[in-house]
XYZ file of C-alpha atoms in Angstrom:
86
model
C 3.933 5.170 11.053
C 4.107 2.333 12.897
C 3.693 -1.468 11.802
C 4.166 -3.113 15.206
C 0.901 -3.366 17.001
C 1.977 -5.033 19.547
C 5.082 -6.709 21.156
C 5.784 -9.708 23.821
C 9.640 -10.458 25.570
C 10.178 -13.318 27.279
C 13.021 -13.424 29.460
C 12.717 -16.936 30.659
C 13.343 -18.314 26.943
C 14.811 -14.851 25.315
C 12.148 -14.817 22.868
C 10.852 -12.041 21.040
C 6.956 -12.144 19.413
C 5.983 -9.061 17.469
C 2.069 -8.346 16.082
C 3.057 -6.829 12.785
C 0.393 -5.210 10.718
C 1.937 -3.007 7.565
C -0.549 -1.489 5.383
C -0.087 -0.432 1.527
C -2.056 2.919 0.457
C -2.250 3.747 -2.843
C -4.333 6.715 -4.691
C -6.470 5.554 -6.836
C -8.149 9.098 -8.474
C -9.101 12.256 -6.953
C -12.674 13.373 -6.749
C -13.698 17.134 -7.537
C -16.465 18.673 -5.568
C -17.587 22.054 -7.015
C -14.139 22.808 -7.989
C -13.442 23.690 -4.571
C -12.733 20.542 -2.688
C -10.484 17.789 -3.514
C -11.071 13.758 -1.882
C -8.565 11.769 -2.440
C -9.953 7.974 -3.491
C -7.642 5.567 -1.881
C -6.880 1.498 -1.984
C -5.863 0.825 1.335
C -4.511 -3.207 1.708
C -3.078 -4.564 4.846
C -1.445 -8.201 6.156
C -1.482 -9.221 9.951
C 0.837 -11.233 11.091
C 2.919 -12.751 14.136
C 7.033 -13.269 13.960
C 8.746 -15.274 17.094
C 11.675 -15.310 17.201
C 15.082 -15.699 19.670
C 16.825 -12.900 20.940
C 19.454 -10.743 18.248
C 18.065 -13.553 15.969
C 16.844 -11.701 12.404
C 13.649 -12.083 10.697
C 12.084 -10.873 6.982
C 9.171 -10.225 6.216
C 7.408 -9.835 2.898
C 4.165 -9.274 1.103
C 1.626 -7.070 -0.212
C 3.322 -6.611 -3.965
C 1.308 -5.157 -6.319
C 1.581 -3.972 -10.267
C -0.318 -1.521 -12.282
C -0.402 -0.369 -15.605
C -1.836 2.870 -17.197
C -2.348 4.242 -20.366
C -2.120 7.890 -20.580
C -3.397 9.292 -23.638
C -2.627 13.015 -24.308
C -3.872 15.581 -27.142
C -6.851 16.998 -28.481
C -9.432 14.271 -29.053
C -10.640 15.102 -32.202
C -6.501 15.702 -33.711
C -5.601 12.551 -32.458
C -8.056 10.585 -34.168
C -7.232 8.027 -37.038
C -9.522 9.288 -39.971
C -9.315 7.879 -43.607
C -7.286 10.414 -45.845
C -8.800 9.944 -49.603
């Protein structure tokens, strides 16, 4: 995979630009057809963006953070369930 869509060097000023584009996949769920077929359901995010800089010089880059949270619950529904004991 490649995050550099494109690239310019100029040799009269030793500068470097760079077209940067990462992208950030993430699966979402999975869809069952027929119990057959899988799809996976994807959230696909992406920056563009354009670093110059000199020759040897270094550069960072950062973005696209994300945070999730999930509840799994496990067990046999009606077990599980808080009922009044009398």
């Amino acid at each position: 995979m490649s995050f550099v869509s494109s690239y310019y060097y100029s040799n009269r000023d030793k500068n470097v630009s760079l077209v940067i584009v990462p992208p950030k996949t993430k699966l979402d769920d999975l869809l069952y057809i027929d119990n057959k077929s899988v799809i996976p359901i994807t959230n696909n995010r992406q920056i563009q963006t354009v670093i110059q800089a000199k020759d040897g010089q270094s550069s960072i880059l950062g973005g696209l953070v994300g945070e999730e949270s999930r509840n799994n619950d496990t067990g046999v529904p009606i077990l599980k369930a808080r009922t009044p004991v009398q």
